[in-house]
mmCIF file of C-alpha atoms in Angstrom:
data_model
loop_
_atom_site.group_PDB
_atom_site.id
_atom_site.type_symbol
_atom_site.label_atom_id
_atom_site.label_comp_id
_atom_site.label_asym_id
_atom_site.label_seq_id
_atom_site.Cartn_x
_atom_site.Cartn_y
_atom_site.Cartn_z
ATOM 1 C CA MET A 1 151.705 38.542 -103.259
ATOM 2 C CA ARG A 2 150.975 36.002 -101.199
ATOM 3 C CA LEU A 3 147.552 35.257 -103.194
ATOM 4 C CA LEU A 4 149.258 34.648 -106.308
ATOM 5 C CA GLY A 5 150.627 31.858 -104.553
ATOM 6 C CA ALA A 6 153.936 34.271 -103.619
ATOM 7 C CA ASN A 7 155.942 34.682 -100.196
ATOM 8 C CA PRO A 8 156.506 38.156 -100.816
ATOM 9 C CA THR A 9 160.332 39.714 -99.666
ATOM 10 C CA PRO A 10 160.845 43.573 -98.720
ATOM 11 C CA MET A 11 163.512 44.444 -100.429
ATOM 12 C CA SER A 12 165.961 47.468 -101.350
ATOM 13 C CA LEU A 13 165.966 47.477 -105.370
ATOM 14 C CA GLY A 14 170.564 47.329 -104.991
ATOM 15 C CA ASP A 15 169.665 44.297 -103.126
ATOM 16 C CA THR A 16 167.491 42.732 -105.934
ATOM 17 C CA PHE A 17 169.901 41.915 -108.306
ATOM 18 C CA SER A 18 172.195 40.620 -106.155
ATOM 19 C CA GLY A 19 169.094 38.244 -104.669
ATOM 20 C CA MET A 20 168.381 36.717 -108.075
ATOM 21 C CA GLU A 21 171.226 36.150 -108.531
ATOM 22 C CA THR A 22 172.389 33.699 -105.905
ATOM 23 C CA HIS A 23 168.555 32.829 -106.152
ATOM 24 C CA MET A 24 167.693 33.925 -102.860
ATOM 25 C CA ILE A 25 164.670 35.785 -104.328
ATOM 26 C CA ASP A 26 163.247 33.776 -107.108
ATOM 27 C CA GLY A 27 161.975 37.062 -108.469
ATOM 28 C CA ALA A 28 160.675 40.248 -108.423
ATOM 29 C CA GLU A 29 158.288 42.401 -110.034
ATOM 30 C CA ASN A 30 159.197 45.431 -112.245
ATOM 31 C CA ASN A 31 157.312 47.166 -115.773
ATOM 32 C CA MET A 32 159.420 46.431 -118.689
ATOM 33 C CA ARG A 33 161.727 49.190 -118.936
ATOM 34 C CA SER A 34 162.736 49.020 -114.869
ATOM 35 C CA PHE A 35 163.619 45.419 -116.299
ATOM 36 C CA HIS A 36 165.687 46.251 -118.761
ATOM 37 C CA SER A 37 167.354 49.618 -117.209
ATOM 38 C CA SER A 38 167.742 47.753 -113.538
ATOM 39 C CA ARG A 39 169.868 44.740 -115.620
ATOM 40 C CA HIS A 40 167.434 42.388 -113.661
ATOM 41 C CA PHE A 41 166.798 40.144 -116.950
ATOM 42 C CA GLU A 42 170.626 39.160 -116.681
ATOM 43 C CA ALA A 43 170.289 37.704 -113.023
ATOM 44 C CA ALA A 44 165.668 36.596 -114.248
ATOM 45 C CA HIS A 45 165.434 35.255 -117.296
ATOM 46 C CA TYR A 46 161.578 35.139 -117.052
ATOM 47 C CA TRP A 47 158.939 37.664 -117.972
ATOM 48 C CA SER A 48 155.673 37.618 -117.202
ATOM 49 C CA GLN A 49 153.298 39.752 -118.541
ATOM 50 C CA SER A 50 150.575 40.065 -115.814
ATOM 51 C CA ASP A 51 149.761 43.953 -116.643
ATOM 52 C CA HIS A 52 148.459 43.613 -112.456
ATOM 53 C CA SER A 53 149.700 47.340 -112.334
ATOM 54 C CA TYR A 54 149.570 50.683 -113.612
ATOM 55 C CA ALA A 55 151.333 53.745 -111.936
ATOM 56 C CA PRO A 56 150.403 56.897 -113.872
ATOM 57 C CA ASP A 57 152.909 59.501 -114.025
ATOM 58 C CA VAL A 58 151.593 62.874 -112.878
ATOM 59 C CA LEU A 59 152.441 66.386 -113.858
ATOM 60 C CA LEU A 60 151.841 69.158 -110.593
ATOM 61 C CA MET A 61 151.786 71.818 -109.933
ATOM 62 C CA SER A 62 151.398 74.106 -106.447
ATOM 63 C CA ARG A 63 148.085 75.821 -106.808
ATOM 64 C CA ALA A 64 149.740 78.999 -105.278
ATOM 65 C CA ARG A 65 151.964 79.547 -107.781
ATOM 66 C CA PHE A 66 149.484 78.471 -110.933
ATOM 67 C CA GLU A 67 147.310 80.700 -109.154
ATOM 68 C CA ARG A 68 150.358 83.496 -109.446
ATOM 69 C CA LEU A 69 150.518 83.042 -113.470
ATOM 70 C CA GLY A 70 148.946 85.071 -115.880
ATOM 71 C CA ALA A 71 146.279 84.783 -116.858
ATOM 72 C CA ASP A 72 147.598 83.816 -120.482
ATOM 73 C CA ASP A 73 150.391 81.764 -118.822
ATOM 74 C CA ARG A 74 147.675 79.170 -116.777
ATOM 75 C CA GLN A 75 146.470 79.211 -119.774
ATOM 76 C CA LEU A 76 149.411 78.199 -121.767
ATOM 77 C CA LEU A 77 150.160 75.861 -119.156
ATOM 78 C CA LEU A 78 146.932 73.771 -119.107
ATOM 79 C CA HIS A 79 147.164 73.277 -123.017
ATOM 80 C CA THR A 80 150.744 72.393 -122.857
ATOM 81 C CA ALA A 81 150.149 70.141 -119.573
ATOM 82 C CA ARG A 82 146.938 68.453 -122.255
ATOM 83 C CA ALA A 83 149.332 67.917 -125.545
ATOM 84 C CA SER A 84 151.852 66.779 -123.534
ATOM 85 C CA VAL A 85 149.787 63.303 -122.502
ATOM 86 C CA THR A 86 149.836 61.936 -125.997
ATOM 87 C CA VAL A 87 153.557 62.864 -126.056
ATOM 88 C CA MET A 88 154.490 61.068 -123.592
ATOM 89 C CA ARG A 89 152.975 57.767 -124.481
ATOM 90 C CA GLU A 90 154.347 56.985 -127.527
ATOM 91 C CA HIS A 91 157.535 57.921 -125.789
ATOM 92 C CA TRP A 92 156.804 55.151 -123.384
ATOM 93 C CA ASP A 93 155.787 52.558 -125.718
ATOM 94 C CA ALA A 94 158.927 52.905 -127.611
ATOM 95 C CA SER A 95 161.021 53.103 -125.265
ATOM 96 C CA GLU A 96 159.009 50.051 -123.405
ATOM 97 C CA ASP A 97 159.009 48.599 -127.122
ATOM 98 C CA ALA A 98 162.621 48.844 -127.140
ATOM 99 C CA ALA A 99 162.877 47.670 -123.852
ATOM 100 C CA ARG A 100 160.821 44.255 -124.350
ATOM 101 C CA ARG A 101 162.799 43.827 -127.713
ATOM 102 C CA ALA A 102 166.389 43.903 -125.737
ATOM 103 C CA VAL A 103 165.657 41.856 -122.876
ATOM 104 C CA LEU A 104 164.228 38.953 -125.794
ATOM 105 C CA ALA A 105 167.502 39.006 -127.491
ATOM 106 C CA TYR A 106 169.677 38.481 -124.435
ATOM 107 C CA GLY A 107 167.596 35.503 -124.376
ATOM 108 C CA VAL A 108 164.576 36.269 -121.041
ATOM 109 C CA LYS A 109 161.471 33.693 -121.899
ATOM 110 C CA ALA A 110 158.007 35.552 -121.631
ATOM 111 C CA ASN A 111 155.429 33.386 -120.436
ATOM 112 C CA GLU A 112 151.713 33.330 -121.397
ATOM 113 C CA VAL A 113 149.580 34.692 -117.992
ATOM 114 C CA ASP A 114 146.601 33.313 -116.405
ATOM 115 C CA MET A 115 144.575 35.861 -116.736
ATOM 116 C CA PRO A 116 141.020 34.736 -115.455
ATOM 117 C CA ALA A 117 142.709 32.704 -113.065
ATOM 118 C CA PHE A 118 145.236 36.440 -111.809
ATOM 119 C CA ARG A 119 141.686 37.769 -111.410
ATOM 120 C CA ALA A 120 140.347 35.484 -109.502
ATOM 121 C CA ALA A 121 143.566 34.807 -107.276
ATOM 122 C CA ALA A 122 143.029 38.615 -106.526
ATOM 123 C CA GLN A 123 139.320 38.440 -106.152
ATOM 124 C CA PRO A 124 139.228 38.756 -102.395
ATOM 125 C CA LEU A 125 141.565 41.891 -102.261
ATOM 126 C CA LEU A 126 139.912 43.222 -104.948
ATOM 127 C CA LYS A 127 136.568 42.735 -103.025
ATOM 128 C CA GLN A 128 138.061 44.022 -99.667
ATOM 129 C CA TYR A 129 138.895 47.629 -101.225
ATOM 130 C CA LEU A 130 135.712 47.624 -102.229
ATOM 131 C CA GLN A 131 134.707 48.302 -98.846
ATOM 132 C CA GLN A 132 135.780 51.588 -98.961
ATOM 133 C CA PRO A 133 133.607 54.162 -100.621
ATOM 134 C CA ASP A 134 136.132 56.284 -102.120
ATOM 135 C CA ILE A 135 138.511 53.360 -103.550
ATOM 136 C CA ALA A 136 134.784 52.045 -104.852
ATOM 137 C CA ALA A 137 133.775 55.382 -106.515
ATOM 138 C CA LEU A 138 137.644 55.617 -107.894
ATOM 139 C CA VAL A 139 137.245 52.341 -109.566
ATOM 140 C CA ASP A 140 134.185 53.144 -110.366
ATOM 141 C CA ARG A 141 135.329 56.460 -112.526
ATOM 142 C CA ILE A 142 138.533 54.258 -113.417
ATOM 143 C CA ARG A 143 135.783 51.468 -115.210
ATOM 144 C CA ALA A 144 133.371 53.674 -117.031
ATOM 145 C CA ALA A 145 136.480 55.874 -118.123
#
C-alpha cells in the first residue's frame, strides 16, 4: 500500500467502519460484496475498482477422508466439485452485481483507476516476489492459464 502512496494502518474489521466515519482512516480494502455487506459504503462514499487482489474460494477435503470413500463416491465428489465451479462463479457474479447496484444507488461514486500507473507503482513488489522460485513458477502458471 505504501508503494501506492498510502499509509497502511492495521485495524480490525469491526473498527474499520468507525475509523472511516470519524476520518481516522480514509478508506479500506474490500471486494464489492464485503463493501456492501459490511455497510462500509455508508462511511466511504467512493469506490475504486483496482482489481489488484483476487482471493480464490477453495473446496478442500482431507486426503485420508477422501481415500476412505468408495470409488463411486470419490468420482461423484470430484465430478460435483468440478461442476460447482461454474455455478459458484455465476452466484458470485450475480451477488457482486447486486451489491454494486445497491451501493451506487446509495450514492457511492465509482472512480476510474489508472491501471498502467497502478501496475507501475506495484512493480517493485512484484519484482521482489518473482525472485522467489516457487512464487515465480506459480505466477507463470497463472499467466499461462
